[in-house]
Each structure stands twice: as C-alpha cells, then as structure tokens.
Tab-separated table of C-alpha atoms and ligand atoms in Angstrom:
chain	number	residue	atom	x	y	z
A	855	MET	CA	29.567	18.795	-21.510
A	856	ARG	CA	29.564	16.575	-18.399
A	857	ALA	CA	26.672	15.743	-16.090
A	858	SER	CA	25.627	13.074	-13.576
A	859	ALA	CA	22.233	11.702	-12.644
A	860	VAL	CA	20.902	9.043	-10.305
A	861	ALA	CA	17.876	6.826	-10.782
A	862	GLN	CA	16.313	3.989	-8.840
A	863	PRO	CA	14.924	0.706	-10.153
A	864	ASN	CA	11.184	0.314	-10.134
A	865	ILE	CA	9.164	-2.803	-9.434
A	866	ALA	CA	6.051	-3.443	-11.465
A	867	LEU	CA	3.000	-4.589	-9.528
A	868	ILE	CA	1.023	-4.834	-12.769
A	869	LYS	CA	3.631	-6.060	-15.214
A	870	TYR	CA	4.836	-5.151	-18.666
A	871	TRP	CA	5.290	-8.382	-20.653
A	872	GLY	CA	5.195	-8.258	-24.464
A	873	LYS	CA	5.687	-5.592	-27.125
A	874	GLN	CA	3.179	-4.301	-29.645
A	875	ASN	CA	6.048	-2.849	-31.706
A	876	ILE	CA	9.452	-4.473	-31.358
A	877	ALA	CA	11.363	-1.873	-33.414
A	878	GLY	CA	10.031	1.060	-31.378
A	879	ASN	CA	9.981	-1.026	-28.157
A	880	ILE	CA	6.361	-0.066	-27.455
A	881	PRO	CA	4.794	-2.319	-24.792
A	882	ALA	CA	1.762	-4.475	-25.629
A	883	VAL	CA	0.211	-3.617	-22.258
A	884	GLY	CA	0.160	-0.806	-19.709
A	885	SER	CA	1.817	-1.307	-16.324
A	886	LEU	CA	1.889	0.069	-12.790
A	887	SER	CA	5.011	0.209	-10.657
A	888	ILE	CA	6.609	1.533	-7.509
A	889	THR	CA	9.941	3.333	-7.661
A	890	LEU	CA	12.450	2.288	-5.010
A	891	GLU	CA	14.586	4.578	-2.916
A	892	SER	CA	17.715	2.885	-1.620
A	893	LEU	CA	18.857	0.909	-4.692
A	894	GLU	CA	20.646	3.360	-6.894
A	895	THR	CA	22.334	3.730	-10.294
A	896	ARG	CA	24.582	6.720	-10.878
A	897	MET	CA	25.474	7.688	-14.456
A	898	THR	CA	27.995	10.263	-15.549
A	899	VAL	CA	28.058	11.279	-19.208
A	900	GLU	CA	30.728	13.427	-20.803
A	901	PHE	CA	30.573	14.386	-24.488
A	902	ASP	CA	34.034	14.614	-25.957
A	903	ASN	CA	34.955	14.313	-29.634
A	904	GLU	CA	38.621	13.838	-28.672
A	905	ILE	CA	37.825	10.183	-27.905
A	906	GLY	CA	37.644	7.842	-30.903
A	907	ALA	CA	34.354	6.149	-30.000
A	908	ASP	CA	31.813	5.951	-27.171
A	909	GLU	CA	33.196	4.381	-24.008
A	910	LEU	CA	31.375	2.723	-21.131
A	911	LEU	CA	32.601	1.806	-17.652
A	912	VAL	CA	30.310	-0.207	-15.387
A	913	ASN	CA	31.402	-0.224	-11.750
A	914	GLY	CA	34.863	0.870	-12.952
A	915	GLU	CA	35.293	-1.894	-15.566
A	916	PRO	CA	34.999	-1.502	-19.370
A	917	ALA	CA	31.712	-3.041	-20.542
A	918	PRO	CA	31.869	-3.193	-24.369
A	919	HIS	CA	29.026	-5.741	-24.563
A	920	LEU	CA	26.611	-3.232	-22.963
A	921	LEU	CA	27.775	-0.285	-25.070
A	922	PRO	CA	25.664	-0.733	-28.263
A	923	ARG	CA	22.353	-0.327	-26.405
A	924	VAL	CA	23.689	2.698	-24.523
A	925	SER	CA	25.048	4.349	-27.712
A	926	GLN	CA	21.750	3.713	-29.477
A	927	CYS	CA	19.835	5.348	-26.636
A	928	LEU	CA	22.060	8.445	-26.966
A	929	ASP	CA	21.454	8.457	-30.746
A	930	HIS	CA	17.693	8.392	-30.128
A	931	LEU	CA	17.995	11.212	-27.618
A	932	LEU	CA	20.332	13.542	-29.526
A	933	GLY	CA	20.399	12.323	-33.122
A	934	PRO	CA	23.162	10.358	-34.868
A	935	GLY	CA	25.315	13.503	-35.403
A	936	ARG	CA	25.895	13.822	-31.637
A	937	SER	CA	29.340	14.019	-30.047
A	938	ARG	CA	31.043	10.892	-28.780
A	939	ALA	CA	30.391	10.059	-25.156
A	940	ALA	CA	32.325	8.678	-22.201
A	941	ILE	CA	29.812	7.078	-19.839
A	942	GLU	CA	30.411	5.764	-16.340
A	943	SER	CA	27.809	3.908	-14.331
A	944	THR	CA	27.908	2.601	-10.784
A	945	TYR	CA	25.397	0.460	-8.932
A	946	ASN	CA	24.877	-0.282	-5.244
A	947	PHE	CA	23.011	-3.535	-6.068
A	948	PRO	CA	23.587	-6.623	-8.284
A	949	ILE	CA	22.974	-5.969	-11.987
A	950	ALA	CA	21.211	-8.228	-14.526
A	951	ALA	CA	19.618	-10.384	-11.845
A	952	GLY	CA	15.995	-9.341	-12.132
A	953	LEU	CA	16.371	-6.193	-10.036
A	954	ALA	CA	15.546	-3.830	-12.896
A	955	SER	CA	19.046	-2.451	-13.342
A	956	SER	CA	18.250	-1.625	-16.981
A	957	ALA	CA	15.343	0.547	-15.805
A	958	SER	CA	17.468	2.684	-13.497
A	959	SER	CA	20.362	2.699	-15.983
A	960	PHE	CA	18.487	4.128	-18.952
A	961	ALA	CA	16.492	6.549	-16.787
A	962	ALA	CA	19.706	7.962	-15.321
A	963	LEU	CA	21.382	7.930	-18.750
A	964	VAL	CA	18.793	10.123	-20.497
A	965	VAL	CA	18.727	12.621	-17.630
A	966	ALA	CA	22.532	12.929	-17.445
A	967	ALA	CA	23.049	12.948	-21.230
A	968	SER	CA	20.410	15.594	-21.963
A	969	LYS	CA	21.955	17.891	-19.365
A	970	ALA	CA	25.518	17.241	-20.584
A	971	ALA	CA	24.436	18.008	-24.162
A	972	GLY	CA	22.495	21.128	-23.157
A	973	PHE	CA	19.370	19.537	-24.638
A	974	GLN	CA	16.060	20.706	-23.160
A	975	ALA	CA	13.428	17.985	-22.846
A	976	ASP	CA	10.456	17.409	-20.569
A	977	THR	CA	10.220	14.336	-18.377
A	978	LEU	CA	7.737	12.534	-20.643
A	979	SER	CA	9.978	12.865	-23.716
A	980	LEU	CA	12.924	11.602	-21.682
A	981	ALA	CA	10.751	8.722	-20.442
A	982	ARG	CA	9.812	7.840	-24.023
A	983	THR	CA	13.470	7.805	-25.056
A	984	ALA	CA	14.445	5.680	-22.048
A	985	GLY	CA	11.500	3.390	-22.838
A	986	ARG	CA	12.796	2.773	-26.356
A	987	ALA	CA	15.927	1.328	-24.757
A	988	SER	CA	14.078	-0.625	-22.057
A	989	GLY	CA	10.322	-0.474	-21.563
A	990	SER	CA	10.467	-0.472	-17.780
A	991	ALA	CA	13.017	2.395	-17.774
A	992	ALA	CA	10.295	4.876	-18.758
A	993	ARG	CA	8.773	4.384	-15.274
A	994	SER	CA	12.021	5.134	-13.393
A	995	LEU	CA	11.874	8.770	-14.508
A	996	TYR	CA	8.999	9.135	-12.014
A	997	GLY	CA	8.719	8.557	-8.272
A	998	GLY	CA	6.178	6.842	-6.017
A	999	PHE	CA	3.375	4.885	-7.705
A	1000	VAL	CA	3.732	5.168	-11.472
A	1001	GLU	CA	1.338	4.197	-14.231
A	1002	LEU	CA	2.370	3.667	-17.849
A	1003	ARG	CA	-0.491	3.777	-20.367
A	1004	LEU	CA	-0.612	3.301	-24.114
A	1005	HIS	CA	-2.039	6.070	-26.197
A	1006	GLU	CA	-2.026	5.901	-30.006
A	1007	GLN	CA	1.174	3.837	-30.301
A	1008	GLU	CA	2.984	5.971	-27.736
A	1009	ILE	CA	3.412	5.694	-24.001
A	1010	GLU	CA	2.100	8.105	-21.403
A	1011	VAL	CA	3.691	7.867	-17.961
A	1012	GLU	CA	2.852	9.649	-14.732
A	1013	THR	CA	3.080	9.435	-10.963
A	1014	ILE	CA	-0.398	8.552	-9.715
A	1015	LEU	CA	0.495	8.805	-6.010
A	1016	ASP	CA	3.606	10.193	-4.334
A	1017	ALA	CA	5.728	7.978	-2.122
A	1018	VAL	CA	5.017	10.112	0.960
A	1019	ASP	CA	1.286	9.581	0.522
A	1020	TRP	CA	1.519	5.801	0.950
A	1021	PRO	CA	4.988	4.887	2.196
A	1022	LEU	CA	5.096	1.156	1.453
A	1023	ARG	CA	8.284	-0.803	2.034
A	1024	VAL	CA	9.956	-3.378	-0.179
A	1025	ILE	CA	12.171	-6.231	1.012
A	1026	VAL	CA	14.149	-7.909	-1.764
A	1027	ALA	CA	15.247	-11.502	-1.140
A	1028	ILE	CA	18.231	-12.448	-3.311
A	1029	THR	CA	18.047	-16.164	-4.086
A	1030	ALA	CA	20.732	-16.401	-6.796
A	1031	GLU	CA	23.497	-14.185	-8.078
A	1032	GLY	CA	24.799	-13.868	-11.628
A	1033	GLU	CA	23.276	-13.127	-14.993
A	1034	LYS	CA	19.856	-14.475	-15.893
A	1035	PRO	CA	19.572	-17.208	-18.573
A	1036	ILE	CA	17.506	-15.094	-21.019
A	1037	SER	CA	16.907	-11.337	-21.067
A	1038	SER	CA	13.404	-10.082	-20.305
A	1039	GLY	CA	13.172	-8.560	-23.792
A	1040	ASP	CA	13.980	-11.836	-25.572
A	1041	ALA	CA	11.783	-13.821	-23.186
A	1042	MET	CA	8.722	-11.625	-23.685
A	1043	ASN	CA	9.113	-11.803	-27.480
A	1044	LEU	CA	9.259	-15.600	-27.190
A	1045	SER	CA	6.104	-15.545	-25.042
A	1046	ALA	CA	4.279	-13.382	-27.577
A	1047	GLU	CA	5.224	-15.785	-30.380
A	1048	THR	CA	4.689	-19.114	-28.640
A	1049	SER	CA	2.669	-18.924	-25.429
A	1050	PRO	CA	-1.005	-19.855	-25.929
A	1051	PHE	CA	-1.770	-17.722	-22.863
A	1052	PHE	CA	-0.305	-14.514	-24.305
A	1053	PRO	CA	-3.511	-13.202	-25.968
A	1054	ALA	CA	-5.442	-13.732	-22.715
A	1055	TRP	CA	-2.690	-11.911	-20.801
A	1056	VAL	CA	-3.039	-8.858	-23.048
A	1057	LYS	CA	-6.838	-9.016	-22.946
A	1058	HIS	CA	-7.105	-8.956	-19.144
A	1059	GLN	CA	-4.423	-6.389	-18.403
A	1060	ASP	CA	-6.690	-3.334	-18.423
A	1061	GLN	CA	-8.924	-4.906	-15.805
A	1062	ASP	CA	-5.925	-5.557	-13.524
A	1063	LEU	CA	-4.708	-2.001	-14.080
A	1064	ARG	CA	-8.086	-0.555	-13.135
A	1065	THR	CA	-8.216	-2.694	-9.988
A	1066	ALA	CA	-4.678	-1.735	-8.970
A	1067	ARG	CA	-5.220	1.935	-9.667
A	1068	ALA	CA	-8.381	1.951	-7.528
A	1069	ALA	CA	-6.484	0.158	-4.741
A	1070	VAL	CA	-3.729	2.808	-4.874
A	1071	ASP	CA	-6.279	5.650	-4.913
A	1072	ASP	CA	-7.996	4.147	-1.833
A	1073	ARG	CA	-4.713	3.049	-0.150
A	1074	ASN	CA	-6.344	-0.397	0.021
A	1075	PHE	CA	-3.434	-2.730	0.778
A	1076	THR	CA	-5.482	-5.950	0.676
A	1077	ALA	CA	-6.865	-5.152	-2.784
A	1078	LEU	CA	-3.434	-4.131	-4.104
A	1079	ALA	CA	-1.905	-7.333	-2.683
A	1080	GLU	CA	-4.505	-9.562	-4.340
A	1081	VAL	CA	-4.289	-8.058	-7.817
A	1082	SER	CA	-0.467	-7.748	-7.723
A	1083	GLU	CA	0.097	-11.412	-6.836
A	1084	HIS	CA	-2.488	-12.436	-9.421
A	1085	ASN	CA	-0.832	-10.352	-12.145
A	1086	CYS	CA	2.644	-11.635	-11.251
A	1087	LEU	CA	1.593	-15.289	-11.303
A	1088	LYS	CA	-0.306	-14.747	-14.544
A	1089	MET	CA	2.809	-13.270	-16.188
A	1090	HIS	CA	4.889	-16.245	-15.009
A	1091	SER	CA	2.194	-18.640	-16.315
A	1092	VAL	CA	2.565	-16.981	-19.726
A	1093	MET	CA	6.343	-17.502	-19.493
A	1094	TRP	CA	6.056	-21.148	-18.370
A	1095	ALA	CA	3.754	-21.915	-21.319
A	1096	SER	CA	6.244	-20.466	-23.830
A	1097	ARG	CA	8.268	-22.779	-26.090
A	1098	PRO	CA	10.917	-23.369	-24.922
A	1099	PRO	CA	9.593	-22.569	-21.434
A	1100	VAL	CA	10.929	-19.556	-19.567
A	1101	VAL	CA	11.334	-20.385	-15.880
A	1102	TYR	CA	13.221	-17.862	-13.763
A	1103	TRP	CA	12.370	-19.366	-10.363
A	1104	ASN	CA	14.498	-21.639	-8.186
A	1105	LYS	CA	13.810	-23.558	-4.964
A	1106	ALA	CA	14.425	-20.511	-2.818
A	1107	THR	CA	12.052	-18.393	-4.928
A	1108	LEU	CA	9.269	-20.827	-4.013
A	1109	ALA	CA	10.407	-20.944	-0.387
A	1110	CYS	CA	10.146	-17.138	-0.197
A	1111	MET	CA	6.637	-17.257	-1.644
A	1112	GLU	CA	5.737	-19.786	1.074
A	1113	THR	CA	7.198	-17.468	3.718
A	1114	VAL	CA	5.036	-14.607	2.464
A	1115	ARG	CA	1.956	-16.872	2.413
A	1116	GLN	CA	2.645	-17.897	6.023
A	1117	LEU	CA	3.027	-14.259	7.102
A	1118	GLN	CA	-0.266	-13.446	5.380
A	1119	LYS	CA	-1.954	-16.262	7.338
A	1120	GLU	CA	-0.628	-14.665	10.523
A	1121	GLY	CA	-2.235	-11.366	9.505
A	1122	VAL	CA	0.922	-9.554	8.343
A	1123	PRO	CA	0.201	-7.027	5.546
A	1124	VAL	CA	2.625	-8.245	2.868
A	1125	PHE	CA	2.550	-9.585	-0.677
A	1126	PHE	CA	5.148	-10.882	-3.124
A	1127	THR	CA	6.046	-10.062	-6.681
A	1128	ILE	CA	8.692	-11.620	-8.957
A	1129	ASP	CA	10.131	-10.305	-12.226
A	1130	ALA	CA	12.382	-11.800	-14.897
A	1131	GLY	CA	14.715	-13.361	-12.357
A	1132	PRO	CA	14.704	-15.564	-9.258
A	1133	GLN	CA	14.573	-12.769	-6.659
A	1134	VAL	CA	11.441	-12.230	-4.602
A	1135	LYS	CA	10.232	-8.757	-3.732
A	1136	ALA	CA	7.971	-8.561	-0.700
A	1137	VAL	CA	5.914	-5.378	-0.473
A	1138	CYS	CA	4.526	-4.486	2.953
A	1139	LEU	CA	3.219	-1.749	5.189
A	1140	PRO	CA	6.021	0.027	7.111
A	1141	ASP	CA	5.201	-1.505	10.514
A	1142	ALA	CA	5.570	-5.006	9.088
A	1143	ALA	CA	8.971	-4.418	7.485
A	1144	GLU	CA	11.171	-5.786	10.311
A	1145	ARG	CA	9.087	-8.942	10.645
A	1146	VAL	CA	9.055	-9.560	6.876
A	1147	LEU	CA	12.802	-8.947	6.692
A	1148	GLY	CA	13.509	-11.396	9.536
A	1149	SER	CA	11.278	-14.087	8.018
A	1150	LEU	CA	12.856	-13.801	4.571
A	1151	GLN	CA	16.375	-13.818	6.041
A	1152	ALA	CA	15.481	-17.066	7.824
A	1153	THR	CA	14.116	-18.662	4.632
A	1154	SER	CA	16.154	-21.535	3.220
A	1155	GLY	CA	18.239	-20.520	0.193
A	1156	VAL	CA	18.068	-16.758	0.713
A	1157	LEU	CA	21.569	-15.384	0.098
A	1158	ASP	CA	20.978	-11.773	0.982
A	1159	THR	CA	18.233	-9.233	1.540
A	1160	MET	CA	17.795	-5.547	0.782
A	1161	GLN	CA	15.244	-3.119	2.113
A	1162	SER	CA	13.874	-0.034	0.485
A	1163	SER	CA	11.256	2.634	0.916
A	1164	LEU	CA	9.642	4.229	-2.097
A	1165	GLY	CA	11.567	7.052	-3.707
A	1166	THR	CA	11.549	9.849	-6.215
A	1167	GLY	CA	12.269	9.616	-9.932
A	1168	ALA	CA	15.558	10.117	-11.771
A	1169	ARG	CA	17.350	13.399	-11.055
A	1170	LEU	CA	20.527	15.300	-11.723
A	1171	VAL	CA	23.234	15.272	-9.075
A	1172	ASN	CA	26.487	17.162	-8.716
A	1173	ASN	CA	29.398	15.765	-10.671
A	1174	PRO	CA	31.632	13.532	-8.569
B	62	DP6	C1	9.259	-8.625	-15.845
B	62	DP6	O1	11.907	-3.380	-19.432
B	62	DP6	O2	13.582	-5.239	-19.083
B	62	DP6	O3	10.400	-6.650	-15.190
B	62	DP6	O4	11.864	-3.329	-22.858
B	62	DP6	O5	12.903	-5.474	-23.514
B	62	DP6	O6	14.176	-3.912	-22.030
B	62	DP6	P1	12.817	-4.426	-22.449
B	62	DP6	O7	12.194	-5.164	-21.188
B	62	DP6	P2	12.281	-4.797	-19.644
B	62	DP6	O8	11.123	-5.756	-19.092
B	62	DP6	C2	10.659	-5.722	-17.786
B	62	DP6	C3	9.831	-6.916	-17.526
B	62	DP6	C4	9.421	-7.129	-16.080
B	62	DP6	C5	8.071	-6.467	-15.793
B	62	DP6	C6	8.067	-4.977	-15.619
B	62	DP6	O9	9.059	-4.370	-15.164
B	62	DP6	O10	7.008	-4.386	-15.900
C-alpha cells in the first residue's frame, strides 16, 4: 500500500497555452517538450484508512492548500471510493516558479499511487490522468523529446526521440524566486477569453509542431532553435495582449535573452525558451553548455543557474 516514484519537469519547445475543455483539462493545442534529467520530484504515496483524511507534506511541511488538486487526481485515478492517502513530495529545485514543478509532481503522483493501490494502468492512461490535473504533466511520464497530440477530445502522448539520440543540454537561469503572480492555468484561461491573438495562436500551432517535429527527426538544431523561440515569443505575445495583461518577465529575463542572442551572434548553438514565470531556459548542444552556463551566470540579475541533460520519464523507485 506504499510506493515511491520520481519524475522530472519537462520544458515545452512548442507550448501548451489554452484549453479546449476546462472541466476535463484538455489542451486547445498540441505541444512538444523535452524531459529534463537532473531536476527531480520524488513522491511517496501510502494508502491508509486509519488516517482521517488525505495528508500532504511538501519538502517536509504540511501543504493543505495544495491538497485538493492532489486528492482530486487520486480520485480520477482510482475512483472516489479509494482509500485515504498520505502523500509526501520532495523537490531538488524551486517550486511554483515556472520550472514545471506541477508537471513532475502529477507525473510522479500517478505512478506512485497506481503502484501503491495495486492498480494496473499503461503509461498513456496514467499520462491522461496526470494531464487532467495539469496539462503539461502528461508529458513528464515520457522521456527525451515528447509530443502531445489531440485526438477526438483526448490526448495522445509519446516519445518521438530518445534523449540518448540527441543529447541536448538545458541551462536554467533563475531570475526571481517565490510564487508567480498568476497560475499558468488561470492565465491561459484569461488569454483564451480576452486576448485577440488567441485564435491565431491556436490556428498556427500545427504548423509549428510540424516544423519542430521535422527538426527533431533531422537533429537540425538551427531549425529547432528558430521555431522554438518563435513559438515561445508568440505565446508571450498572446499573454501580453490579455486583459488584464499577463507579464511574467522581469529585467533579468530580458537580459538573459540578450545574452543568448549575443552567443548566437558568436556562432554558439543555443536558443532560449520561457514559460509561465521569469526564468529563462537556454537549450544548447552539449559542447556549448559550459560557455552558455558561464555567460548566463555573468548576466545581470541572474540569481542562480541549474544545468540538466535530457532524461527518462517518470518511474518507480525503492521506498525510502
Ligand atoms: C507555459 O500544465 O501548468 O508551461 O493544465 O492548467 O495545470 P494546467 O497548466 P500547465 O501549463 C503549462 C504552460 C506552459 C507551457 C507548457 O508547458 O507547454
């Protein structure tokens, strides 16, 4: 009745922004991501009807405000008649700061909880359940380069290229700590309701996905860089044109983008992407990683940096 799993955050290169079905949390658009390796969430789930209600510890502290979403995810996985659960999660990176902690959290949760409950499910069903809790979490069940597609009101998710087949590196520049002003879920719903650019965003997404998928198939870094930066800036344009506007960037976010632009001018194979937060993720070829890391560390306003290779999807681990 007790099991543990680990999962890594993923970073979308072609982004999910907007829902076609809010109740079922079905994305309005497909997306393409890379799963990281060194940032990690570990979840332990124990079913125990001796406890009065579900319990959640995050990095050792009770987290009642996060519990409803976690309990609901377990209800979706196992049905409302399930046993009560004690859940513990630990992170080796800052949470709720645009580093996709919800993605790794719900991916690890469904893997640990299904094992603890003795419930057999394939990876796609687990991904669909994780995706109901957080759309991006569906991708963290899988490793390497991952594509999420929409098919008849449901999601299909698969690894399109393994990490070992194109071992890109990711440098994360932390430019602010603390919780973000508005959650990605609320912000994307606001964009869908108020941003005049939202319909165009949805309309052009398939083209960006095709371009990115071809770039991954061909291991064409230049093509992947171009379409990824374009898709990222387009998503942020949709956010900026929302009412009220959604702006996650700060001065250091822009400074990091400038650093990446300068490196590109010097011929370094690197591009940036930014999610619902002020952190900048620089994706590069392995040989460029040290140079990109040094340049971002030297950029004004950067508080910290993290480096990661690409990793595998969520998996069970031995109980602590
Ligand atoms: C900008 O998966 O956090 O990171 O489904 O409402 O939980 P919910 O949204 P979430 O949104 C992620 C948005 C993004 C882009 C992406 O990861 O594709």
